[in-house]
Coordinates of C-alpha atoms in Angstrom, one line a residue:
Chain G
X339 CA 70.5 42.3 -26.6
X340 CA 69.6 40.8 -30.2
X341 CA 73.6 42.4 -31.1
X342 CA 74.8 40.1 -28.8
X343 CA 72.8 37.2 -29.9
X344 CA 73.1 37.4 -33.7
X345 CA 77.0 38.0 -33.3
X346 CA 77.6 34.5 -30.7
X347 CA 75.0 32.7 -33.0
X348 CA 76.9 34.2 -36.4
X349 CA 80.1 32.6 -34.6
X350 CA 78.6 29.7 -33.4
X351 CA 77.8 28.7 -36.9
X352 CA 81.1 29.2 -38.4
X353 CA 82.2 27.2 -35.1
X354 CA 80.1 24.3 -36.6
X355 CA 80.7 24.9 -39.9
X356 CA 84.7 24.0 -39.3
X357 CA 83.1 21.1 -37.2
X358 CA 81.6 20.0 -40.4
X359 CA 84.7 19.9 -42.2
X360 CA 86.4 18.1 -39.3
X361 CA 83.4 15.0 -39.7
X362 CA 84.0 15.4 -43.7
X363 CA 87.9 14.8 -43.3
X364 CA 87.1 12.3 -40.6
X365 CA 84.6 10.5 -42.9
X366 CA 87.3 10.5 -45.9
X367 CA 90.2 9.2 -43.7
X368 CA 87.7 5.9 -42.3
X369 CA 86.5 5.0 -45.5
Chain I
X970 CA 55.1 35.7 -78.7
X971 CA 56.8 37.5 -81.9
X972 CA 59.5 37.0 -84.0
X973 CA 61.4 40.2 -82.9
X974 CA 60.9 38.7 -79.5
X975 CA 62.8 35.4 -80.4
X976 CA 65.5 37.5 -82.0
X977 CA 66.4 39.2 -79.4
X978 CA 66.7 36.1 -77.3
X979 CA 68.8 34.1 -79.8
X980 CA 70.9 37.5 -79.8
X981 CA 71.2 37.2 -76.4
X982 CA 72.0 33.6 -77.1
X983 CA 74.7 34.0 -79.4
X984 CA 76.5 36.8 -77.4
X985 CA 76.7 34.2 -74.3
X986 CA 78.2 31.8 -76.9
X987 CA 80.6 34.8 -78.0
X988 CA 81.7 35.3 -74.8
X989 CA 82.5 32.1 -73.6
X990 CA 86.1 31.4 -74.8
X991 CA 87.6 34.7 -74.3
X992 CA 86.2 34.8 -70.9
X993 CA 87.3 30.9 -70.2
X994 CA 90.8 31.6 -71.2
X995 CA 91.5 34.5 -69.5
X996 CA 89.9 32.6 -66.6
X997 CA 92.6 30.0 -67.2
X998 CA 95.3 31.8 -67.8
X999 CA 94.3 34.1 -64.4
X1000 CA 93.9 30.7 -62.5
X1001 CA 96.8 29.3 -63.8
X1002 CA 99.8 31.9 -63.2
X1003 CA 99.9 32.4 -67.0
X1004 CA 100.9 36.1 -68.1
X1005 CA 97.8 38.1 -69.1
X1006 CA 97.7 41.5 -70.3
X1007 CA 96.8 42.9 -66.8
X1008 CA 99.9 41.9 -65.5
X1009 CA 101.8 45.4 -65.6
X1010 CA 99.3 47.1 -63.5
X1011 CA 97.7 44.0 -61.0
X1012 CA 100.6 42.3 -59.7
X1013 CA 102.5 45.0 -58.3
X1014 CA 98.6 45.4 -56.2
X1015 CA 99.0 41.9 -55.9
X1016 CA 102.1 41.3 -54.2
X1017 CA 101.0 44.7 -51.9
X1018 CA 98.2 42.7 -50.6
X1019 CA 100.3 39.8 -50.1
X1020 CA 102.4 42.1 -47.9
X1021 CA 100.2 43.6 -46.0
X1022 CA 98.2 40.9 -45.3
X1023 CA 101.1 38.5 -44.8
X1024 CA 100.1 35.9 -47.6
X1025 CA 102.9 33.6 -49.0
X1026 CA 101.4 33.0 -52.5
X1027 CA 103.8 30.0 -52.8
X1028 CA 101.9 28.1 -49.7
X1029 CA 99.5 25.6 -51.5
X1030 CA 96.6 24.6 -49.2
X1031 CA 95.1 20.9 -48.0
X1032 CA 90.9 21.2 -48.5
X1033 CA 91.0 21.6 -45.4
X1034 CA 93.2 24.4 -44.7
X1035 CA 91.3 26.3 -48.0
X1036 CA 87.6 25.4 -46.3
X1037 CA 89.0 27.2 -42.8
X1038 CA 90.5 29.9 -44.6
X1039 CA 87.0 30.3 -46.7
X1040 CA 85.1 29.7 -43.5
X1041 CA 87.1 32.4 -41.7
X1042 CA 87.1 35.1 -44.0
X1043 CA 83.4 34.7 -45.3
X1044 CA 82.5 35.1 -41.3
X1045 CA 84.7 37.8 -40.0
X1046 CA 83.2 39.6 -43.2
X1047 CA 79.7 39.1 -42.5
X1048 CA 80.5 40.4 -38.5
X1049 CA 82.1 43.6 -40.2
X1050 CA 79.4 44.2 -42.2
X1051 CA 76.7 43.7 -39.6
X1052 CA 78.7 46.2 -37.4
X1053 CA 78.7 48.5 -40.3
X1054 CA 74.8 48.4 -40.7
X1055 CA 74.0 48.6 -37.0
X1056 CA 76.3 51.9 -36.9
X1057 CA 75.3 53.7 -40.0
X1058 CA 73.9 56.9 -38.3
X1059 CA 77.7 57.9 -36.9
X1060 CA 78.9 57.0 -40.3
X1061 CA 79.8 59.3 -42.7
X1062 CA 78.1 59.8 -46.7
X1063 CA 74.8 59.2 -44.9
X1064 CA 73.0 62.6 -46.9
X1065 CA 69.4 61.3 -45.7
X1066 CA 70.4 60.5 -42.1
X1067 CA 69.2 57.0 -42.3
X1068 CA 69.3 55.5 -38.7
X1069 CA 70.8 52.4 -37.4
X1070 CA 69.4 49.1 -39.4
X1071 CA 67.3 47.1 -36.9
X1072 CA 68.9 43.8 -35.6
X1073 CA 67.5 41.4 -37.2
X1074 CA 67.3 43.0 -40.9
X1075 CA 70.8 44.0 -40.7
X1076 CA 71.8 40.4 -39.9
X1077 CA 69.8 39.2 -42.4
X1078 CA 71.2 41.7 -45.1
X1079 CA 74.9 40.7 -43.6
X1080 CA 74.1 37.0 -44.2
X1081 CA 72.5 37.7 -47.3
X1082 CA 75.9 39.3 -49.2
X1083 CA 78.0 37.7 -47.3
X1084 CA 76.8 34.0 -49.0
X1085 CA 76.1 35.8 -52.2
X1086 CA 72.5 35.8 -52.1
X1087 CA 71.1 39.3 -52.0
X1088 CA 68.0 38.3 -50.5
X1089 CA 67.1 41.8 -49.5
X1090 CA 63.7 42.3 -47.1
X1091 CA 64.3 46.5 -47.2
X1092 CA 64.2 48.9 -49.7
X1093 CA 67.8 50.4 -50.4
X1094 CA 66.9 54.1 -50.7
X1095 CA 64.8 54.2 -47.5
X1096 CA 67.2 51.8 -45.2
X1097 CA 70.7 52.2 -46.2
X1098 CA 73.0 55.1 -45.8
X1099 CA 75.9 55.6 -49.0
X1100 CA 78.5 54.1 -46.6
X1101 CA 76.4 51.0 -46.1
X1102 CA 76.0 50.7 -49.6
X1103 CA 79.5 50.9 -50.9
X1104 CA 81.5 50.0 -48.0
X1105 CA 79.1 47.4 -46.7
X1106 CA 77.0 45.4 -49.7
X1107 CA 79.2 46.6 -53.2
X1108 CA 82.1 44.8 -51.2
X1109 CA 80.7 41.8 -50.2
X1110 CA 79.2 41.7 -53.6
X1111 CA 82.8 41.2 -54.9
X1112 CA 83.9 39.4 -52.1
X1113 CA 81.2 37.2 -52.4
X1114 CA 82.1 36.8 -56.7
X1115 CA 85.6 36.0 -55.5
X1116 CA 85.2 33.0 -53.2
X1117 CA 82.6 31.6 -55.2
X1118 CA 84.9 31.9 -58.5
X1119 CA 88.0 30.6 -56.3
X1120 CA 86.0 27.4 -54.9
X1121 CA 84.8 26.8 -58.5
X1122 CA 89.0 26.6 -59.7
X1123 CA 89.6 24.6 -56.6
X1124 CA 87.4 21.9 -57.4
X1125 CA 88.5 22.1 -61.1
X1126 CA 92.1 21.5 -59.5
X1127 CA 91.3 18.7 -57.5
X1128 CA 90.2 17.0 -60.8
X1129 CA 93.0 18.1 -62.9
X1130 CA 95.9 17.0 -59.7
X1131 CA 97.3 13.8 -59.6
X1132 CA 98.7 12.5 -55.9
X1133 CA 98.2 15.7 -54.6
X1134 CA 97.5 16.9 -51.3
X1135 CA 96.5 20.4 -51.9
X1136 CA 94.7 22.5 -54.0
X1137 CA 95.7 25.8 -53.9
X1138 CA 95.9 28.6 -51.9
X1139 CA 92.4 30.4 -51.1
X1140 CA 93.8 33.9 -50.3
X1141 CA 95.7 33.8 -53.6
X1142 CA 92.4 32.3 -55.5
X1143 CA 90.6 34.9 -54.1
X1144 CA 92.6 38.1 -54.7
X1145 CA 93.5 37.1 -58.3
X1146 CA 89.4 36.9 -58.8
X1147 CA 89.2 40.2 -57.2
X1148 CA 91.9 42.2 -59.1
X1149 CA 91.9 40.6 -62.6
X1150 CA 88.4 39.4 -63.3
X1151 CA 86.0 41.3 -60.7
X1152 CA 86.9 44.9 -60.3
X1153 CA 88.5 45.7 -64.4
X1154 CA 84.9 44.3 -66.0
X1155 CA 83.0 46.5 -63.0
X1156 CA 84.7 49.4 -63.5
X1157 CA 84.0 49.2 -67.5
X1158 CA 80.8 48.1 -67.2
X1159 CA 80.0 51.0 -64.5
X1160 CA 81.5 53.7 -66.7
X1161 CA 79.4 52.0 -69.8
X1162 CA 75.9 52.1 -67.5
X1163 CA 77.1 56.1 -66.4
X1164 CA 77.1 56.4 -70.5
X1165 CA 73.8 55.4 -71.0
X1166 CA 71.8 57.0 -68.1
X1167 CA 72.5 55.4 -64.3
X1168 CA 73.2 57.9 -62.1
X1169 CA 76.4 57.7 -59.8
X1170 CA 76.4 60.3 -57.2
X1171 CA 76.7 61.0 -53.4
X1172 CA 73.8 63.9 -53.3
X1173 CA 71.2 64.0 -51.1
X1174 CA 67.8 63.0 -52.1
X1175 CA 66.0 65.2 -54.8
X1176 CA 62.8 67.1 -54.2
X1177 CA 60.4 67.5 -56.8
X1178 CA 57.1 68.9 -56.9
X1179 CA 54.9 66.9 -59.2
X1180 CA 53.5 68.2 -62.7
X1181 CA 50.2 67.2 -61.7
X1182 CA 49.2 66.8 -57.7
X1183 CA 47.5 63.2 -57.0
X1184 CA 44.7 62.3 -54.4
X1185 CA 46.1 59.2 -52.5
X1186 CA 43.0 57.5 -50.1
X1187 CA 44.4 55.1 -47.3
X1188 CA 42.4 53.3 -45.1
X1189 CA 42.3 53.8 -41.3
X1190 CA 41.8 51.4 -38.8
X1191 CA 38.1 52.1 -37.9
X1192 CA 37.4 51.5 -41.8
X1193 CA 37.1 55.5 -42.7
X1194 CA 39.1 56.5 -45.2
X1195 CA 41.9 59.4 -45.7
X1196 CA 42.7 61.7 -48.6
X1197 CA 45.9 62.9 -49.2
X1198 CA 47.1 64.7 -52.0
X1199 CA 50.3 64.6 -52.7
X1200 CA 52.6 67.7 -54.6
X1201 CA 55.9 66.5 -54.2
X1202 CA 57.9 63.4 -55.1
X1203 CA 61.4 62.4 -53.4
X1204 CA 63.9 60.9 -55.9
X1205 CA 66.5 59.1 -54.6
X1206 CA 70.3 59.4 -55.4
X1207 CA 73.3 57.3 -54.9
X1208 CA 76.2 55.5 -56.2
X1209 CA 74.5 53.1 -58.3
X1210 CA 76.4 52.2 -61.2
X1211 CA 79.1 51.1 -59.8
X1212 CA 77.1 49.1 -57.6
X1213 CA 74.9 47.9 -60.6
X1214 CA 78.3 46.6 -62.5
X1215 CA 79.0 44.1 -59.6
X1216 CA 75.8 43.4 -58.7
X1217 CA 75.3 41.7 -62.4
X1218 CA 78.8 40.6 -62.8
X1219 CA 79.2 38.7 -59.5
X1220 CA 75.7 37.5 -59.6
X1221 CA 74.8 38.7 -56.3
X1222 CA 71.3 40.6 -57.5
X1223 CA 71.1 42.9 -54.7
X1224 CA 69.6 46.4 -55.9
X1225 CA 70.7 49.7 -55.2
X1226 CA 66.9 50.3 -55.3
X1227 CA 64.1 48.0 -54.1
X1228 CA 62.3 48.1 -57.5
X1229 CA 65.9 46.5 -58.4
X1230 CA 66.7 46.4 -62.2
X1231 CA 63.3 47.8 -63.2
X1232 CA 64.4 51.3 -61.9
X1233 CA 65.2 53.4 -65.0
X1234 CA 68.4 54.5 -62.9
X1235 CA 69.7 51.2 -62.2
X1236 CA 68.4 49.9 -65.6
X1237 CA 68.5 52.9 -68.1
X1238 CA 67.6 51.3 -71.8
X1239 CA 67.0 48.0 -73.3
X1240 CA 71.0 48.3 -74.4
X1241 CA 71.7 48.1 -70.5
X1242 CA 69.3 45.2 -70.1
X1243 CA 71.0 43.1 -72.5
X1244 CA 74.2 44.0 -71.1
X1245 CA 73.1 43.1 -67.3
X1246 CA 72.0 39.7 -68.7
X1247 CA 75.4 38.9 -70.9
X1248 CA 77.4 40.6 -67.3
X1249 CA 75.6 37.5 -65.3
X1250 CA 76.1 35.0 -67.9
X1251 CA 79.8 35.9 -68.6
X1252 CA 81.8 33.9 -66.3
X1253 CA 80.0 31.1 -65.1
X1254 CA 79.5 30.4 -69.0
X1255 CA 83.2 31.1 -69.4
X1256 CA 84.2 29.0 -66.8
X1257 CA 82.9 25.6 -68.7
X1258 CA 85.7 26.7 -71.0
X1259 CA 88.2 27.2 -68.3
X1260 CA 87.1 23.3 -67.1
X1261 CA 87.8 21.9 -70.9
X1262 CA 91.3 24.2 -70.5
X1263 CA 92.3 22.9 -67.4
X1264 CA 91.3 19.3 -67.7
X1265 CA 92.9 18.9 -71.1
X1266 CA 89.5 18.0 -72.7
X1267 CA 87.7 21.0 -74.0
X1268 CA 84.8 18.7 -75.5
X1269 CA 84.1 17.7 -71.8
X1270 CA 84.1 21.6 -71.1
X1271 CA 81.5 22.0 -74.0
X1272 CA 79.2 19.2 -73.2
X1273 CA 78.5 20.6 -70.5
X1274 CA 78.0 24.1 -71.6
X1275 CA 75.7 22.1 -73.8
X1276 CA 73.6 20.4 -71.0
X1277 CA 73.5 23.9 -69.4
X1278 CA 72.3 25.9 -72.7
X1279 CA 69.6 23.1 -73.4
X1280 CA 68.0 23.6 -70.0
X1281 CA 68.2 27.5 -70.3
X1282 CA 66.5 27.8 -73.7
X1283 CA 64.1 25.4 -72.3
X1284 CA 62.9 27.5 -69.4
X1285 CA 62.9 30.9 -71.8
X1286 CA 60.9 28.9 -73.8
X1287 CA 58.3 27.7 -71.2
X1288 CA 58.4 31.7 -69.3
X1289 CA 57.8 33.3 -72.9
X1290 CA 55.0 31.3 -74.0
X1291 CA 52.9 31.3 -70.8
X1292 CA 53.9 35.2 -70.4
X1293 CA 52.9 36.4 -74.0
X1294 CA 49.6 33.6 -73.3
X1295 CA 48.6 36.1 -70.8
X1296 CA 45.8 35.6 -67.9
X1297 CA 43.1 33.4 -69.8
X1298 CA 40.6 34.4 -66.9
X1299 CA 40.6 38.2 -68.8
X1300 CA 38.4 37.5 -71.5
X1301 CA 37.6 40.8 -73.7
X1302 CA 40.8 42.5 -73.1
X1303 CA 42.9 42.0 -75.8
X1304 CA 45.9 40.0 -75.1
X1305 CA 47.6 39.7 -78.5
X1306 CA 51.0 41.9 -79.2
X1307 CA 49.8 44.4 -81.9
X1308 CA 51.7 47.8 -82.5
X1309 CA 50.1 49.5 -79.7
X1310 CA 50.8 46.9 -77.1
X1311 CA 53.0 44.1 -76.2
X1312 CA 50.0 41.8 -75.6
X1313 CA 50.1 38.5 -72.9
X1314 CA 50.6 39.3 -69.3
X1315 CA 51.8 42.9 -68.8
X1316 CA 51.1 43.1 -64.8
X1317 CA 54.4 43.5 -63.2
X1318 CA 56.3 44.0 -66.0
X1319 CA 58.0 47.2 -67.7
X1320 CA 56.8 48.5 -70.7
X1321 CA 60.8 49.6 -71.9
X1322 CA 61.5 45.6 -71.8
X1323 CA 58.2 44.1 -72.6
X1324 CA 57.5 40.2 -72.2
X1325 CA 60.4 38.6 -74.2
X1326 CA 63.0 40.8 -72.1
X1327 CA 61.3 40.2 -69.1
X1328 CA 61.0 36.1 -69.5
X1329 CA 64.3 36.3 -70.4
X1330 CA 65.7 38.0 -67.4
X1331 CA 63.8 36.0 -65.2
X1332 CA 65.4 32.9 -66.6
X1333 CA 68.8 34.4 -66.7
X1334 CA 68.8 35.8 -63.0
X1335 CA 67.4 32.4 -61.7
X1336 CA 69.7 30.1 -63.8
X1337 CA 72.8 32.1 -62.5
X1338 CA 72.3 32.9 -58.7
X1339 CA 71.8 36.2 -59.3
X1340 CA 68.2 37.7 -58.6
X1341 CA 68.2 40.6 -59.9
X1342 CA 64.8 41.0 -61.6
X1343 CA 63.7 43.6 -64.2
X1344 CA 60.3 42.5 -63.8
X1345 CA 58.3 41.3 -60.6
X1346 CA 58.5 37.6 -61.1
X1347 CA 54.9 36.9 -58.1
X1348 CA 53.1 38.5 -60.9
X1349 CA 53.7 36.1 -63.7
X1350 CA 51.3 33.3 -64.8
X1351 CA 51.8 30.6 -62.5
X1352 CA 53.8 28.1 -64.7
X1353 CA 55.9 30.9 -65.9
X1354 CA 56.3 31.7 -62.3
X1355 CA 57.2 27.9 -61.4
X1356 CA 60.4 28.5 -64.0
X1357 CA 62.5 30.6 -61.9
X1358 CA 61.4 28.0 -58.6
X1359 CA 62.5 25.2 -60.8
X1360 CA 65.8 26.6 -62.0
X1361 CA 66.8 27.4 -58.3
X1362 CA 65.5 24.2 -56.8
X1363 CA 67.8 22.5 -59.7
X1364 CA 70.8 23.8 -58.0
X1365 CA 71.2 26.6 -60.2
X1366 CA 73.6 25.0 -62.3
X1367 CA 72.3 26.3 -65.3
X1368 CA 75.2 28.6 -66.1
X1369 CA 74.8 29.0 -62.4
X1370 CA 76.3 31.8 -60.0
X1371 CA 79.7 32.6 -60.6
X1372 CA 81.7 29.7 -59.5
X1373 CA 78.7 28.3 -57.8
X1374 CA 77.2 26.9 -61.0
X1375 CA 80.3 25.5 -61.9
X1376 CA 80.8 23.6 -58.3
X1377 CA 76.9 22.4 -58.8
X1378 CA 77.2 21.3 -62.1
X1379 CA 80.3 19.3 -61.4
X1380 CA 78.5 17.5 -58.1
X1381 CA 76.0 16.3 -60.5
X1382 CA 78.5 15.1 -63.4
X1383 CA 79.9 12.9 -60.4
X1384 CA 76.5 11.3 -60.1
X1385 CA 76.2 10.9 -63.7
X1386 CA 79.3 8.8 -64.2
X1387 CA 78.3 7.1 -60.6
X1388 CA 74.6 6.2 -62.0
X1389 CA 76.5 5.3 -65.7
X1390 CA 78.9 3.1 -63.6
X1391 CA 76.2 1.5 -61.9
X1392 CA 74.2 0.8 -65.2
X1393 CA 77.1 -1.2 -67.0
X1394 CA 78.8 -2.5 -63.4
X1395 CA 81.9 -0.9 -63.3
X1396 CA 84.0 1.6 -61.5
X1397 CA 82.9 4.9 -62.2
X1398 CA 85.5 7.5 -63.4
X1399 CA 85.5 11.4 -64.3
X1400 CA 88.1 12.3 -66.4
X1401 CA 90.6 9.7 -65.5
X1402 CA 89.9 9.7 -61.5
X1403 CA 87.8 7.1 -60.2
X1404 CA 84.7 7.8 -58.5
X1405 CA 84.9 6.3 -55.1
X1406 CA 82.0 5.5 -52.4
X1407 CA 83.6 8.8 -50.2
X1408 CA 83.0 11.1 -53.2
X1409 CA 79.3 10.0 -54.2
X1410 CA 78.5 10.7 -49.8
X1411 CA 79.7 13.9 -50.7
X1412 CA 77.8 15.0 -53.7
X1413 CA 74.7 13.3 -52.3
X1414 CA 75.0 15.3 -48.5
X1415 CA 76.0 18.5 -50.8
X1416 CA 72.6 17.9 -52.3
X1417 CA 70.9 16.7 -49.4
X1418 CA 71.5 19.8 -47.2
X1419 CA 70.0 22.4 -49.6
X1420 CA 67.0 20.1 -50.6
X1421 CA 66.6 19.6 -46.6
X1422 CA 66.4 23.0 -45.8
X1423 CA 64.1 24.3 -48.6
X1424 CA 61.2 21.9 -47.2
X1425 CA 61.7 21.7 -43.9
X1426 CA 61.8 25.8 -43.6
X1427 CA 58.8 26.1 -46.1
X1428 CA 56.5 23.2 -44.2
X1429 CA 57.5 25.2 -40.9
X1430 CA 56.7 28.7 -42.5
X1431 CA 53.3 26.8 -44.1
X1432 CA 51.9 25.7 -40.7
X1433 CA 52.9 28.4 -38.3
X1434 CA 51.2 31.4 -37.8
X1435 CA 54.6 33.8 -38.0
X1436 CA 55.2 32.4 -41.1
X1437 CA 51.9 32.7 -42.6
X1438 CA 51.2 35.9 -41.5
X1439 CA 53.6 37.4 -44.2
X1440 CA 51.9 36.3 -47.4
X1441 CA 49.4 38.2 -49.2
X1442 CA 47.8 35.5 -51.5
X1443 CA 45.4 33.2 -50.2
X1444 CA 45.7 29.0 -51.7
X1445 CA 48.5 28.0 -54.0
X1446 CA 50.2 31.5 -54.8
X1447 CA 50.6 31.9 -51.1
X1448 CA 52.4 28.2 -50.5
X1449 CA 54.6 29.7 -54.0
X1450 CA 55.3 32.7 -51.9
X1451 CA 56.9 31.0 -48.9
X1452 CA 58.5 28.1 -51.2
X1453 CA 60.0 30.6 -53.4
X1454 CA 61.6 32.6 -50.6
X1455 CA 63.1 29.6 -49.0
X1456 CA 64.2 28.3 -52.0
X1457 CA 66.0 31.6 -53.2
X1458 CA 67.5 31.8 -49.8
X1459 CA 69.3 28.3 -49.9
X1460 CA 70.0 28.9 -53.5
X1461 CA 71.7 31.6 -52.4
X1462 CA 69.5 33.3 -55.7
X1463 CA 67.9 36.4 -53.7
X1464 CA 64.7 37.0 -56.1
X1465 CA 61.4 36.8 -54.3
X1466 CA 57.9 36.2 -54.6
X1467 CA 58.0 40.0 -53.6
X1468 CA 54.2 39.6 -52.5
X1469 CA 55.8 38.0 -49.4
X1470 CA 56.7 40.7 -46.3
X1471 CA 59.8 39.3 -45.1
X1472 CA 61.0 41.8 -43.0
X1473 CA 59.8 39.8 -39.4
X1474 CA 61.5 38.1 -36.9
X1475 CA 60.8 35.1 -38.2
X1476 CA 61.8 35.6 -41.5
X1477 CA 64.8 37.6 -41.4
X1478 CA 66.0 34.9 -38.9
X1479 CA 64.9 31.5 -40.7
X1480 CA 65.7 33.1 -44.2
X1481 CA 69.5 33.8 -42.8
X1482 CA 70.0 30.2 -41.4
X1483 CA 68.5 29.1 -44.7
X1484 CA 71.2 30.9 -46.6
X1485 CA 74.0 30.0 -44.6
X1486 CA 73.2 26.1 -44.9
X1487 CA 73.0 27.0 -48.6
X1488 CA 75.6 28.4 -48.6
X1489 CA 78.3 26.9 -46.7
X1490 CA 77.3 23.6 -45.9
X1491 CA 76.9 22.5 -49.4
X1492 CA 80.3 24.3 -50.2
X1493 CA 82.4 21.9 -47.6
X1494 CA 81.4 18.6 -48.9
X1495 CA 82.3 19.8 -52.3
X1496 CA 85.7 20.8 -51.1
X1497 CA 86.0 17.5 -49.6
X1498 CA 85.7 15.9 -52.8
X1499 CA 88.0 18.3 -54.2
X1500 CA 90.3 17.1 -51.6
X1501 CA 89.6 13.6 -52.4
X1502 CA 90.0 13.6 -56.2
X1503 CA 93.2 15.5 -56.0
X1504 CA 94.7 12.9 -53.7
X1505 CA 94.2 10.1 -56.6
X1506 CA 96.1 8.3 -58.9
X1507 CA 95.4 8.8 -63.2
X1508 CA 93.6 5.9 -64.3
X1509 CA 94.0 6.1 -68.5
X1510 CA 90.8 5.8 -70.4
X1511 CA 90.2 2.5 -71.5
X1512 CA 87.5 0.9 -73.7
X1513 CA 85.4 0.7 -70.5
X1514 CA 85.4 4.2 -69.6
X1515 CA 82.4 6.5 -69.9
X1516 CA 82.9 9.0 -72.4
X1517 CA 82.2 12.6 -70.7
X1518 CA 82.8 14.3 -73.7
X1519 CA 79.6 13.6 -76.3
X1520 CA 76.0 14.2 -76.5
X1521 CA 75.6 10.9 -74.5
X1522 CA 77.2 12.3 -71.7
X1523 CA 75.2 16.0 -72.5
X1524 CA 71.6 14.0 -72.3
X1525 CA 72.6 11.8 -68.8
X1526 CA 73.7 15.0 -67.7
X1527 CA 70.7 16.4 -68.0
X1528 CA 68.7 14.1 -66.8
X1529 CA 69.8 13.7 -63.8
X1530 CA 69.7 17.3 -63.1
X1531 CA 66.0 17.0 -63.7
X1532 CA 65.3 13.6 -62.1
X1533 CA 66.9 14.3 -58.7
X1534 CA 65.1 18.5 -59.0
X1535 CA 61.7 16.6 -60.0
X1536 CA 61.8 14.0 -57.5
X1537 CA 62.9 16.4 -54.4
X1538 CA 60.8 19.2 -55.3
X1539 CA 57.6 17.9 -57.2
X1540 CA 55.5 17.2 -54.4
X1541 CA 55.8 21.0 -53.2
X1542 CA 55.3 22.5 -56.4
X1543 CA 51.9 20.4 -57.6
X1544 CA 50.5 22.0 -54.1
X1545 CA 51.8 25.6 -55.6
X1546 CA 52.0 26.6 -58.9
X1547 CA 51.0 23.6 -60.6
X1548 CA 47.8 23.6 -58.8
X1549 CA 47.4 27.4 -59.3
X1550 CA 47.7 26.8 -63.1
X1551 CA 44.9 24.5 -63.1
X1552 CA 42.6 26.4 -60.7
X1553 CA 42.8 29.4 -63.0
X1554 CA 42.0 27.5 -66.0
X1555 CA 39.1 26.5 -64.1
X1556 CA 38.4 30.0 -63.6
X1557 CA 39.6 31.0 -60.4
X1558 CA 43.2 32.7 -60.2
X1559 CA 44.7 33.7 -56.5

């Protein structure tokens, strides 16, 4: 169970990372 | 303090200065695609890697593509390491039959090595199989360092390029850092360590009969004392030297053994100690020269190097002075250096290295994001212990980690020219690029993410039982243990105040999240700066341009680094090491 949580948590973090990256890009185009 | 001690510190400083230019020129040639003396052997391997992985080496990436590739590579290799740890008992090279690593510890370690932190809530010799050490941990020592170098080069390209949408190719930069920079030096360094006595084998552990049996007393739960006679000792073995080389050169810091570089199999002689410290600073110092060469302003590279050197020497002086002074509460004990004893505070130190080399190692390993230790930081006197903490809090920009130090200091350089611009009322420029609000927002974001993560997690742990139940000292020293853990995790350093029991579900999970945020949520705004700067036009230098090539810039850069660090962390430091120092002088130690 913990294995699934840690792997899914990791994937979620990196998906958030891509969203964060997109957010920075959007901020740049809106400047 | 002794003249001999100062001589050793100055010798080290001189050696760093000597390697800076050759390393910087080599890095420049590798990443600008110029011929190098290793091309005949490595170019065919590089082509093979690209063919096998389907990489077009001519394809350039926008900053978003570069960042996404970095995230994909890091995320996939993190999960792979987690799976290796969780399945190690069924994998080869496990002569000690180590069981699978527990899920929370496996995840913490996988995050730790992916982020170049190498925080270790375990002792390698009692937890990890040889396969995990080599294919899992040592691989990540190379990979995370290669990613760091690639990112620094990408940011420098952002400064250099004009009206460009791209900043390079992540896969090419990482591969070249692996093949040209990290592998060759690690190979030579590993052989050198073996020649000095570091071990390199795949043998089962050796059991030896001790010369003099020892009686060990342990307290039972009911308060009774149990006595055991120890007649045998297990001597751990393993492929140590190969891991040691990249551990230092990649500023990773994760030891094969729990004792890290205090262990004679990892760091056998004073000469290996010296070389290990030199390996830590070799690439970070060289990158300042690469910065100068790539931007066409060698004086700027040296100005940045000078700022780093001043901060480095200041740190060494403080640590050495306080450790040589010793603990004033130990009255009646001879603490002066003499022919028969090294003097000062020798708790937690190796007699082979003594106080000067311990002070130097402590400063070097926390200036960089290395985190290897040749003495126990938890045993440092309060203000000496504050220096490694401060070094990490400042963002590890004093030479810093491989690549990480360079992109960290460039964030401060952008803030420095921005502040200089505010003072004289002109649009700030950095090496011919106008610094606009977006750049400053991203630079601020990179600094805020790390600072907030450290302070929020430290505060949470300090007021909760799951946080305070792991500390081994009361009062301000207990706070320092918690603060150091989160600072080290977010700064991707990995060293620790070892008194903290970090192998708990709370610390494994929260430190893991802290490491991820400290690495990737700092890198993304920096890549955004790179992409934004690359797209800009070049502005010719004018009389109103703030020069970034002289002592004025060096002083401003040092001031910005110190002011940002001091404003953010002084309250926390005053409750930890500063208070501990004052109470120690008043007669109470923790």
